[in-house]
Amino acid sequence: MDQITTTNERPTFLTVLCILTFIGSGWGIVDAIIDYSNADNAAAASELVEDAMDDAMDDIEDSEMSDSQKELMEGMMEGVSSSMTETNIKKSSLVAIISCLLTLGGAFLMWNLKKNGFYLYILGTIISVVGMIVIFDGIVGAAAAGFTGFVGVLFIVLYGVNTKHMA
């Protein structure tokens, strides 16, 4: 008596999503390690940026902007310069490494058609978004979390469409 075995084939779309995640998360880990190791240089460079921002602030004061526009621009510039510290860069690098490892692990599981990889991917995305908001408050945290959240939610939706193929 012959035994019939069926194997679930991974859909092409899921394959493409996983490959994109392997590339993106892998690069994210490498980039975060580089950022972590260069955090002291980045903090030193932020002093140069701060000097340039001071010059820009003087230009803003002399411009014909309304007071509310001037306050908004000054707030954004102060937020950027105050959050680019060595400690914040190192913290954000660690959060990026953790979240990328989780999304990479989730993609690997989904590559093997395991639905729990989808939940692991969601956890990695949440950690990334919340981490950026906690580490960088204000406009910098919102911008970092917004970009990460947009891409993360997009991939969550695209992976979610494929969960029917996973066990």
PDB file of C-alpha atoms in Angstrom, residues 34-136:
ATOM      1  CA  ILE A  34      28.082  49.574  12.971  1.00  0.00           C
ATOM      2  CA  ASP A  35      26.027  52.380  14.565  1.00  0.00           C
ATOM      3  CA  TYR A  36      26.694  50.994  18.039  1.00  0.00           C
ATOM      4  CA  SER A  37      30.432  50.794  17.451  1.00  0.00           C
ATOM      5  CA  ASN A  38      30.514  54.327  15.985  1.00  0.00           C
ATOM      6  CA  ALA A  39      28.204  55.960  18.530  1.00  0.00           C
ATOM      7  CA  ASP A  40      30.999  58.073  20.019  1.00  0.00           C
ATOM      8  CA  ASN A  41      31.887  59.444  16.563  1.00  0.00           C
ATOM      9  CA  ALA A  42      28.236  60.192  15.832  1.00  0.00           C
ATOM     10  CA  ALA A  43      27.887  62.048  19.127  1.00  0.00           C
ATOM     11  CA  ALA A  44      30.980  64.117  18.279  1.00  0.00           C
ATOM     12  CA  ALA A  45      29.553  64.851  14.842  1.00  0.00           C
ATOM     13  CA  SER A  46      26.324  65.988  16.448  1.00  0.00           C
ATOM     14  CA  GLU A  47      28.275  68.840  18.043  1.00  0.00           C
ATOM     15  CA  LEU A  48      29.136  70.070  14.543  1.00  0.00           C
ATOM     16  CA  VAL A  49      25.491  69.691  13.558  1.00  0.00           C
ATOM     17  CA  GLU A  50      24.490  71.629  16.650  1.00  0.00           C
ATOM     18  CA  ASP A  51      26.742  74.512  15.600  1.00  0.00           C
ATOM     19  CA  ALA A  52      25.155  74.497  12.149  1.00  0.00           C
ATOM     20  CA  MET A  53      21.707  74.424  13.772  1.00  0.00           C
ATOM     21  CA  ASP A  54      22.608  77.439  15.883  1.00  0.00           C
ATOM     22  CA  ASP A  55      23.417  79.306  12.675  1.00  0.00           C
ATOM     23  CA  ALA A  56      20.130  78.124  11.169  1.00  0.00           C
ATOM     24  CA  MET A  57      18.275  79.262  14.295  1.00  0.00           C
ATOM     25  CA  ASP A  58      19.757  82.739  13.865  1.00  0.00           C
ATOM     26  CA  ASP A  59      18.536  82.724  10.248  1.00  0.00           C
ATOM     27  CA  ILE A  60      15.081  81.654  11.404  1.00  0.00           C
ATOM     28  CA  GLU A  61      14.940  84.495  13.910  1.00  0.00           C
ATOM     29  CA  ASP A  62      15.763  86.946  11.129  1.00  0.00           C
ATOM     30  CA  SER A  63      13.258  85.419   8.699  1.00  0.00           C
ATOM     31  CA  GLU A  64       9.724  86.533   7.986  1.00  0.00           C
ATOM     32  CA  MET A  65       8.138  83.413   9.473  1.00  0.00           C
ATOM     33  CA  SER A  66       5.310  83.708  11.924  1.00  0.00           C
ATOM     34  CA  ASP A  67       6.118  83.216  15.602  1.00  0.00           C
ATOM     35  CA  SER A  68       4.393  79.813  15.636  1.00  0.00           C
ATOM     36  CA  GLN A  69       6.412  78.655  12.609  1.00  0.00           C
ATOM     37  CA  LYS A  70       9.618  79.861  14.262  1.00  0.00           C
ATOM     38  CA  GLU A  71       8.744  77.979  17.468  1.00  0.00           C
ATOM     39  CA  LEU A  72       8.003  74.811  15.508  1.00  0.00           C
ATOM     40  CA  MET A  73      11.306  74.972  13.621  1.00  0.00           C
ATOM     41  CA  GLU A  74      13.261  75.728  16.789  1.00  0.00           C
ATOM     42  CA  GLY A  75      11.543  72.847  18.593  1.00  0.00           C
ATOM     43  CA  MET A  76      12.391  70.422  15.805  1.00  0.00           C
ATOM     44  CA  MET A  77      16.021  71.500  15.698  1.00  0.00           C
ATOM     45  CA  GLU A  78      16.420  71.313  19.461  1.00  0.00           C
ATOM     46  CA  GLY A  79      14.789  67.869  19.479  1.00  0.00           C
ATOM     47  CA  VAL A  80      17.196  66.521  16.876  1.00  0.00           C
ATOM     48  CA  SER A  81      20.304  67.929  18.527  1.00  0.00           C
ATOM     49  CA  SER A  82      19.340  66.884  22.056  1.00  0.00           C
ATOM     50  CA  SER A  83      18.476  63.283  21.135  1.00  0.00           C
ATOM     51  CA  MET A  84      21.596  62.424  19.148  1.00  0.00           C
ATOM     52  CA  THR A  85      23.678  61.452  22.149  1.00  0.00           C
ATOM     53  CA  GLU A  86      26.055  58.514  22.374  1.00  0.00           C
ATOM     54  CA  THR A  87      23.768  56.825  24.902  1.00  0.00           C
ATOM     55  CA  ASN A  88      20.667  57.202  22.727  1.00  0.00           C
ATOM     56  CA  ILE A  89      22.485  55.949  19.647  1.00  0.00           C
ATOM     57  CA  LYS A  90      23.698  52.875  21.537  1.00  0.00           C
ATOM     58  CA  LYS A  91      20.244  52.220  22.999  1.00  0.00           C
ATOM     59  CA  SER A  92      18.550  52.539  19.614  1.00  0.00           C
ATOM     60  CA  SER A  93      21.163  50.221  18.081  1.00  0.00           C
ATOM     61  CA  LEU A  94      20.426  47.568  20.709  1.00  0.00           C
ATOM     62  CA  VAL A  95      16.687  47.905  20.128  1.00  0.00           C
ATOM     63  CA  ALA A  96      17.288  47.587  16.380  1.00  0.00           C
ATOM     64  CA  ILE A  97      19.387  44.442  16.842  1.00  0.00           C
ATOM     65  CA  ILE A  98      16.720  42.828  19.049  1.00  0.00           C
ATOM     66  CA  SER A  99      13.839  43.760  16.755  1.00  0.00           C
ATOM     67  CA  CYS A 100      15.712  42.664  13.620  1.00  0.00           C
ATOM     68  CA  LEU A 101      16.597  39.327  15.222  1.00  0.00           C
ATOM     69  CA  LEU A 102      12.920  38.816  16.059  1.00  0.00           C
ATOM     70  CA  THR A 103      11.686  39.759  12.581  1.00  0.00           C
ATOM     71  CA  LEU A 104      14.420  37.636  11.013  1.00  0.00           C
ATOM     72  CA  GLY A 105      13.419  34.687  13.199  1.00  0.00           C
ATOM     73  CA  GLY A 106       9.771  35.274  12.345  1.00  0.00           C
ATOM     74  CA  ALA A 107      10.537  35.316   8.627  1.00  0.00           C
ATOM     75  CA  PHE A 108      12.555  32.105   8.958  1.00  0.00           C
ATOM     76  CA  LEU A 109       9.608  30.401  10.665  1.00  0.00           C
ATOM     77  CA  MET A 110       7.178  31.717   8.045  1.00  0.00           C
ATOM     78  CA  TRP A 111       9.574  30.499   5.336  1.00  0.00           C
ATOM     79  CA  ASN A 112       8.990  27.075   6.873  1.00  0.00           C
ATOM     80  CA  LEU A 113       5.227  27.774   6.930  1.00  0.00           C
ATOM     81  CA  LYS A 114       4.999  28.137  10.714  1.00  0.00           C
ATOM     82  CA  LYS A 115       2.305  30.594  11.747  1.00  0.00           C
ATOM     83  CA  ASN A 116       4.024  31.445  15.044  1.00  0.00           C
ATOM     84  CA  GLY A 117       6.650  33.246  12.925  1.00  0.00           C
ATOM     85  CA  PHE A 118       3.958  35.778  12.044  1.00  0.00           C
ATOM     86  CA  TYR A 119       3.482  36.604  15.728  1.00  0.00           C
ATOM     87  CA  LEU A 120       7.225  36.778  16.278  1.00  0.00           C
ATOM     88  CA  TYR A 121       7.449  39.224  13.375  1.00  0.00           C
ATOM     89  CA  ILE A 122       4.720  41.387  14.939  1.00  0.00           C
ATOM     90  CA  LEU A 123       6.589  41.369  18.274  1.00  0.00           C
ATOM     91  CA  GLY A 124       9.792  42.524  16.560  1.00  0.00           C
ATOM     92  CA  THR A 125       7.940  45.360  14.857  1.00  0.00           C
ATOM     93  CA  ILE A 126       6.274  46.472  18.102  1.00  0.00           C
ATOM     94  CA  ILE A 127       9.599  46.460  19.955  1.00  0.00           C
ATOM     95  CA  SER A 128      11.142  48.606  17.232  1.00  0.00           C
ATOM     96  CA  VAL A 129       8.341  51.178  17.216  1.00  0.00           C
ATOM     97  CA  VAL A 130       7.972  51.422  20.994  1.00  0.00           C
ATOM     98  CA  GLY A 131      11.748  51.461  21.467  1.00  0.00           C
ATOM     99  CA  MET A 132      12.192  54.442  19.164  1.00  0.00           C
ATOM    100  CA  ILE A 133       9.415  56.360  20.903  1.00  0.00           C
ATOM    101  CA  VAL A 134      10.876  55.650  24.350  1.00  0.00           C
ATOM    102  CA  ILE A 135      14.504  56.381  23.422  1.00  0.00           C
ATOM    103  CA  PHE A 136      13.935  59.484  21.298  1.00  0.00           C
TER     104      PHE A 136
END
